[in-house]
XYZ file of C-alpha atoms in Angstrom:
462
model
C -12.465 61.438 -1.904
C -13.740 59.559 1.727
C -15.974 57.207 -0.861
C -12.293 56.306 -2.709
C -10.957 55.624 0.414
C -13.268 53.154 1.139
C -13.227 51.550 -2.165
C -9.405 50.906 -1.838
C -9.794 49.716 1.546
C -12.196 47.552 0.244
C -10.251 46.925 -2.516
C -7.300 45.408 -0.425
C -9.120 43.412 2.101
C -10.630 41.518 -0.832
C -6.966 41.006 -2.135
C -5.400 40.058 1.040
C -8.277 37.370 1.782
C -7.840 33.323 1.976
C -8.416 31.645 -1.177
C -9.501 28.986 1.100
C -13.223 27.706 0.621
C -12.903 27.263 4.328
C -11.238 29.714 6.175
C -7.869 31.274 6.487
C -6.631 30.523 10.063
C -3.566 28.208 9.683
C -1.879 26.744 12.581
C 1.801 25.616 12.159
C 2.797 23.702 15.363
C 6.824 22.956 15.614
C 9.639 22.120 18.188
C 11.098 25.639 17.774
C 9.587 28.966 16.527
C 12.925 29.872 15.096
C 12.488 26.668 12.651
C 10.405 27.984 10.582
C 13.250 29.843 9.119
C 14.135 26.586 7.524
C 10.479 27.126 5.690
C 10.559 30.493 5.101
C 9.543 30.188 1.279
C 6.878 27.585 1.701
C 5.084 29.417 4.699
C 5.504 32.521 2.706
C 3.554 31.279 -0.134
C 0.772 30.627 2.047
C 0.851 33.729 3.208
C 0.903 35.287 -0.605
C -1.951 33.048 -0.492
C -3.696 34.947 2.219
C -3.855 32.533 5.469
C -3.487 34.132 8.454
C -0.343 31.557 10.342
C -0.262 31.399 13.902
C 2.747 29.804 15.085
C 3.147 27.306 18.287
C 5.192 24.672 19.936
C 3.400 21.757 21.652
C 4.657 23.087 24.641
C 2.767 26.302 24.679
C 0.185 26.987 27.339
C -2.397 28.998 25.513
C -2.183 26.510 22.735
C -6.263 25.089 22.238
C -7.847 24.015 18.598
C -11.115 24.936 20.235
C -12.995 27.593 22.268
C -16.137 27.655 23.715
C -17.077 24.990 21.484
C -15.852 26.155 18.558
C -12.932 25.851 16.499
C -10.053 28.291 17.039
C -8.207 27.868 13.403
C -9.380 26.295 10.195
C -6.149 24.331 9.832
C -3.240 23.078 11.298
C 0.142 21.792 9.662
C 2.367 19.700 11.721
C 6.014 19.745 11.095
C 8.160 17.502 12.934
C 9.148 17.721 16.560
C 11.477 16.317 19.306
C 9.042 15.642 21.475
C 7.751 12.150 22.197
C 4.531 13.672 23.080
C 2.205 16.891 22.125
C 0.803 17.355 25.185
C -2.828 17.522 26.779
C -3.841 19.965 23.708
C -3.115 17.799 20.603
C -4.186 14.491 21.481
C -5.334 11.905 19.385
C -9.127 12.553 20.263
C -8.845 16.426 19.949
C -7.316 16.004 17.074
C -10.041 13.654 16.023
C -12.558 16.213 17.219
C -10.796 19.148 15.032
C -11.540 16.586 12.033
C -14.656 15.812 12.524
C -15.792 19.642 12.746
C -14.435 19.965 9.357
C -10.818 21.518 10.144
C -7.789 19.847 7.580
C -4.183 18.775 8.920
C -1.528 18.604 7.073
C 0.904 16.418 8.666
C 4.770 16.063 7.481
C 7.060 14.067 8.923
C 11.061 13.179 8.889
C 13.178 10.184 8.790
C 15.837 11.996 11.066
C 13.171 12.123 14.065
C 10.685 9.778 15.688
C 7.287 10.671 15.234
C 4.425 11.926 18.238
C 2.993 8.631 19.632
C -0.421 11.142 19.256
C 0.626 11.456 15.682
C 1.043 7.439 15.552
C -2.401 7.233 17.858
C -3.612 9.480 14.657
C -2.471 7.791 12.366
C -3.812 4.583 13.504
C -7.393 5.671 13.954
C -7.305 6.445 10.011
C -5.405 3.369 9.168
C -2.306 4.828 8.160
C 0.818 2.783 9.038
C 4.559 3.908 10.280
C 6.886 1.723 11.028
C 7.122 0.311 14.580
C 9.615 2.092 16.237
C 8.142 5.308 14.604
C 11.155 6.103 12.946
C 11.802 4.604 9.049
C 13.808 5.595 6.337
C 13.129 5.523 2.653
C 16.056 4.358 0.024
C 16.576 3.996 -3.511
C 19.658 2.167 -5.110
C 18.059 3.386 -8.552
C 16.049 6.466 -8.210
C 18.010 8.967 -5.814
C 19.720 11.833 -6.021
C 23.818 11.259 -6.991
C 24.823 14.962 -6.281
C 23.204 15.270 -2.551
C 23.480 11.003 -1.605
C 25.559 9.449 -3.776
C 26.189 7.031 -0.786
C 22.919 6.653 1.545
C 20.791 7.196 -1.541
C 17.813 8.597 0.748
C 17.351 11.731 -1.624
C 14.793 9.828 -4.010
C 13.946 11.561 -7.905
C 10.506 11.471 -8.663
C 8.485 12.207 -11.727
C 5.024 14.202 -10.841
C 2.770 11.489 -9.693
C 0.083 11.424 -12.579
C -3.725 10.891 -12.519
C -4.842 8.402 -9.842
C -7.476 6.630 -12.537
C -8.546 7.628 -15.772
C -11.184 8.815 -14.428
C -10.020 10.931 -11.679
C -9.102 14.471 -11.977
C -5.210 14.870 -10.947
C -4.517 17.530 -8.868
C -0.679 17.074 -7.820
C 0.921 16.689 -11.320
C 3.514 20.189 -12.357
C 4.613 20.977 -15.576
C 7.673 18.917 -16.085
C 8.674 20.065 -19.714
C 12.570 20.509 -19.248
C 12.057 16.800 -16.976
C 12.406 18.373 -13.784
C 11.503 15.840 -10.785
C 10.553 15.672 -7.348
C 13.526 15.977 -4.181
C 12.241 13.093 -2.026
C 14.907 13.116 0.516
C 14.970 11.677 3.755
C 11.598 10.492 3.586
C 9.558 8.150 6.236
C 7.114 6.129 4.152
C 3.662 5.027 5.546
C 1.415 2.047 4.563
C -2.313 2.283 3.966
C -4.985 0.244 5.208
C -8.237 -0.836 2.607
C -10.383 2.082 3.830
C -12.265 3.824 1.011
C -11.714 7.180 2.320
C -7.634 6.547 1.986
C -5.272 7.902 -1.386
C -1.864 8.085 -2.238
C -0.777 10.457 -3.926
C 2.660 9.655 -4.149
C 3.753 6.107 -4.203
C 7.576 4.653 -3.936
C 9.313 3.441 -7.135
C 9.437 -0.384 -7.128
C 13.060 -0.778 -6.549
C 12.315 1.895 -2.987
C 12.401 -0.105 0.487
C 11.661 1.346 4.019
C 13.903 0.256 7.277
C 15.345 1.437 10.458
C 18.306 3.837 10.233
C 19.532 2.453 13.523
C 20.346 -0.458 11.847
C 24.171 -0.307 10.401
C 24.221 -3.470 8.885
C 24.664 -3.682 5.620
C 22.156 -6.752 4.967
C 19.033 -5.310 6.110
C 16.190 -8.687 6.828
C 13.886 -6.835 9.052
C 11.406 -4.762 6.198
C 8.794 -2.291 6.618
C 7.897 -1.862 3.570
C 8.923 -1.914 -0.232
C 7.792 -0.642 -3.509
C 4.179 0.557 -4.252
C 3.841 -0.652 -0.337
C 5.251 2.575 0.661
C 2.908 5.540 -0.384
C 5.085 8.797 0.612
C 2.631 11.286 0.312
C -0.807 10.493 1.457
C -4.380 11.461 2.343
C -7.702 10.965 4.402
C -10.707 12.810 3.314
C -13.505 12.054 5.995
C -17.325 11.892 4.721
C -17.370 15.781 6.369
C -15.418 15.887 3.577
C -12.175 17.203 5.880
C -9.018 16.743 4.967
C -6.273 14.827 6.509
C -2.445 14.653 4.047
C 0.156 13.048 4.939
C 3.876 13.982 3.561
C 6.882 11.838 4.339
C 9.312 14.177 3.984
C 9.468 17.686 5.754
C 12.343 18.707 4.260
C 10.580 18.120 0.735
C 9.082 21.478 1.906
C 12.133 23.642 2.628
C 13.858 25.881 1.487
C 17.041 23.688 0.521
C 14.767 21.735 -1.729
C 12.899 24.411 -3.498
C 15.481 25.461 -5.734
C 17.690 22.854 -5.755
C 19.734 21.473 -8.623
C 19.832 17.403 -8.920
C 21.329 14.067 -10.841
C 19.448 11.038 -10.839
C 22.007 8.561 -10.807
C 22.616 7.557 -14.299
C 21.648 10.748 -16.171
C 24.370 13.802 -17.175
C 22.267 16.047 -16.450
C 20.841 18.143 -13.981
C 17.228 19.335 -13.295
C 15.607 21.448 -11.122
C 13.016 20.478 -8.474
C 9.513 20.793 -8.885
C 8.964 20.503 -4.380
C 7.441 24.332 -4.626
C 4.797 23.923 -7.033
C 4.278 19.881 -5.834
C 4.169 21.595 -2.290
C 1.697 24.368 -3.358
C -0.565 21.864 -5.360
C -0.107 19.062 -1.910
C -1.192 21.724 0.423
C -3.437 23.469 -1.889
C -5.707 20.186 -1.478
C -5.706 19.730 2.212
C -6.697 23.554 3.082
C -9.499 23.348 0.234
C -7.904 25.302 -2.385
C -8.781 23.079 -4.767
C -10.922 20.458 -5.494
C -14.097 21.640 -3.213
C -17.407 21.307 -5.534
C -20.771 23.503 -3.965
C -23.984 23.016 -5.286
C -25.622 26.211 -6.218
C -29.650 25.299 -6.839
C -31.386 21.923 -7.452
C -34.844 22.037 -9.408
C -37.132 18.868 -10.797
C -40.192 20.207 -12.264
C -42.878 18.316 -13.979
C -41.907 18.388 -18.289
C -45.523 18.062 -19.598
C -47.243 20.234 -22.404
C -50.462 21.838 -20.528
C -49.658 21.008 -16.871
C -48.333 23.377 -14.424
C -44.898 22.877 -14.927
C -43.646 24.626 -10.871
C -40.941 24.343 -9.835
C -40.120 21.832 -7.299
C -43.669 19.894 -6.379
C -44.127 18.172 -3.325
C -46.227 15.798 -5.821
C -46.290 13.818 -8.646
C -48.226 11.286 -10.394
C -47.044 7.568 -11.617
C -45.719 8.367 -15.731
C -45.564 11.880 -15.835
C -42.472 12.770 -17.871
C -39.880 14.990 -14.990
C -36.919 16.504 -15.744
C -34.400 17.076 -12.925
C -31.594 19.889 -12.736
C -28.195 20.765 -10.686
C -26.246 23.412 -10.869
C -22.199 22.986 -9.631
C -19.651 25.095 -9.059
C -15.818 23.572 -8.398
C -13.664 26.545 -6.709
C -9.667 26.559 -8.058
C -7.679 28.676 -6.049
C -9.262 31.922 -6.237
C -13.031 31.619 -7.420
C -15.248 29.178 -8.541
C -15.459 27.989 -11.381
C -18.060 25.584 -13.970
C -17.632 22.153 -12.578
C -16.514 19.605 -15.293
C -16.861 16.084 -14.820
C -13.740 14.272 -15.923
C -13.401 12.113 -18.571
C -14.851 8.366 -18.429
C -16.423 9.511 -15.262
C -20.179 10.345 -14.867
C -22.771 12.234 -12.752
C -25.766 10.208 -12.124
C -29.353 10.916 -10.608
C -30.960 7.889 -8.679
C -34.291 8.198 -8.454
C -35.187 5.575 -5.290
C -37.412 4.096 -3.124
C -35.897 1.626 -0.948
C -33.594 1.210 -4.101
C -32.462 3.013 -7.318
C -35.889 2.803 -9.868
C -33.744 4.905 -12.446
C -30.116 5.326 -12.250
C -29.757 8.177 -15.549
C -26.446 10.198 -16.269
C -26.911 13.734 -15.866
C -25.152 15.791 -19.254
C -24.570 19.543 -19.134
C -26.787 21.755 -20.818
C -26.417 25.370 -19.287
C -22.536 26.905 -18.601
C -21.232 30.051 -17.140
C -18.561 31.853 -15.919
C -18.869 30.046 -12.358
C -21.150 26.890 -12.680
C -22.552 24.392 -14.873
C -25.966 23.180 -15.223
C -26.548 18.918 -15.339
C -30.466 17.801 -16.734
C -31.944 14.650 -17.264
C -35.634 14.297 -18.506
C -37.158 10.335 -17.730
C -40.677 9.320 -16.654
C -41.365 7.831 -13.756
C -42.311 4.655 -13.010
C -45.610 3.198 -12.756
C -45.447 2.826 -8.780
C -46.968 4.858 -5.781
C -45.178 6.195 -3.203
C -42.517 7.987 -0.993
C -39.190 8.296 -4.025
C -36.191 10.718 -3.451
C -33.966 12.201 -6.156
C -30.415 11.854 -4.983
C -27.193 12.837 -6.371
C -24.443 10.848 -4.679
C -20.556 12.021 -5.821
C -18.112 10.372 -4.257
C -14.823 10.688 -6.230
C -11.154 10.932 -4.844
C -9.425 14.473 -4.129
C -13.500 16.117 -4.387
C -15.094 17.173 -2.068
C -18.429 14.984 -1.166
C -22.075 15.860 -2.655
C -24.998 13.862 -1.642
C -28.183 16.133 -2.015
C -31.283 14.368 -1.385
C -34.971 15.802 -2.004
C -38.031 13.682 -1.330
C -41.277 13.781 -3.262
C -44.636 11.971 -3.215
C -45.801 9.936 -6.259
C -49.698 9.314 -6.281
C -51.828 7.394 -8.354
C -54.132 8.510 -11.020
C -57.068 10.233 -10.404
C -60.257 8.638 -11.539
C -60.440 11.465 -13.803
C -57.214 11.309 -14.808
C -57.652 7.586 -16.519
C -57.874 7.494 -20.108
C -60.913 6.663 -22.346
C -61.691 3.102 -22.704
C -62.139 3.622 -26.371
C -58.683 4.904 -26.793
C -57.293 1.554 -25.441
C -56.532 -0.685 -28.290
C -56.427 -3.950 -26.434
C -60.601 -2.961 -24.817
C -61.904 -2.838 -28.527
C -63.137 -6.393 -28.301
C -65.005 -6.522 -25.268
C -66.659 -3.077 -26.581
C -67.686 -4.794 -29.394
C -68.639 -7.877 -27.625
C -70.845 -5.516 -25.357
C -72.035 -3.429 -28.510
C -73.359 -6.292 -30.260
C -75.189 -7.804 -26.956
C -76.407 -4.333 -26.752
C -77.765 -4.671 -29.745
C -78.895 -7.897 -30.122
C -80.974 -7.457 -27.464
C -82.411 -4.169 -28.866
C -83.804 -6.394 -31.780
C -85.125 -9.119 -30.252
C -87.265 -6.255 -28.106
C -88.750 -4.974 -30.886
C -89.242 -8.179 -32.804
C -90.971 -9.590 -29.833
C -92.919 -6.273 -29.280
C -94.383 -6.094 -32.662
C -95.182 -9.421 -33.463
C -98.866 -9.620 -32.700
C -99.979 -13.453 -31.699
C -103.337 -15.218 -33.720
C -106.759 -15.301 -31.397
C -107.827 -18.241 -30.395
C -111.900 -17.110 -30.693
C -112.256 -15.806 -33.964
C -110.778 -19.597 -35.174
C -113.819 -21.323 -33.599
C -116.750 -18.978 -34.982
C -115.488 -19.577 -38.718
C -115.523 -23.172 -38.030
């Protein structure tokens, strides 16, 4: 009976355990704890996925992201606050230290409340720019909701974002079989710098623009940005694979828009919103529930008949035939699955010293329930020295894979060189040497067996 109870307790613990690959401790920072009721469905979905949520306000005395040098939370969710600053416990430096410690941050903004100065400074450190007055409203006079914003046009209706590039996996597009749309109400747009770590998820349509809502004139002269310059949902994945996401509309996450009906301007049909599924995908990516790659094992060995093909030797010989294999898994919501390289993309191996001598495509060879093995065979270059087997796979929305294995490559040993008679280029030289030896032996034989005539006997005969 006790064993049965223990089994049930362990099973229950496994079921409620967070599905994030980096932890389940989530801090939600908002102006008033009572405001969480406006986001009850979104926060309920997070709790249903196993996160342990702690609610704090910027003025909380006990608020701290670190304790004794270690993270107190694995993830942080910022909802709009009326405070100009976030206090001494949430300074830009502390937030950057949290990202450097592999912490993940989801930031939700709103056009109705200026962004706190700490958040603006943090975004500038990441090369993400907000309007100069820390407040801007995105409107579109063509792609708006005719039911809720017939005059202000500040509720944008957008299709699922789709893949960033043909070679990038699409994590953020919910199925829209019935023409459902994403509602983006009362949102603040951002512009992104040229940093390689920044990636937009959802861009504004070409007819959208951002302006200061305090300007009540009919003609807006000073635009912050317009069209595809505006990023509505932006991401930054640091070099340590920590994730930071900016959602320009906190109302997108609210209960009101999770089950709302909308009608695009010029359309007759009302459709449901995709906000709930879109919010799940964005938060799931930010909190490392999807798009996480894991290296299970790496193997390199000789691939020659009659040789000792030991695994992961420290030294090879030039011109050896070698096989390299790497086993990868991808974390998807609650379990690891085999990692499949997206179409039009390659997973490559570099065999390099200072620069690559080989850059080869790794092919899938073995697949199991939770992993895929990629392998390639090649011949080592005719160059001795210290070399690296390196896999450097860095793609948008995937955690970085950077694996390096260092080996030595030596010359041939004295007893490993091929015999000269095997080399066809040496045959003329061997023939010349053989002719010289045979000629010399023939000369010696003729000289030894040729008896000279004696001069004394010839005189007596005369």
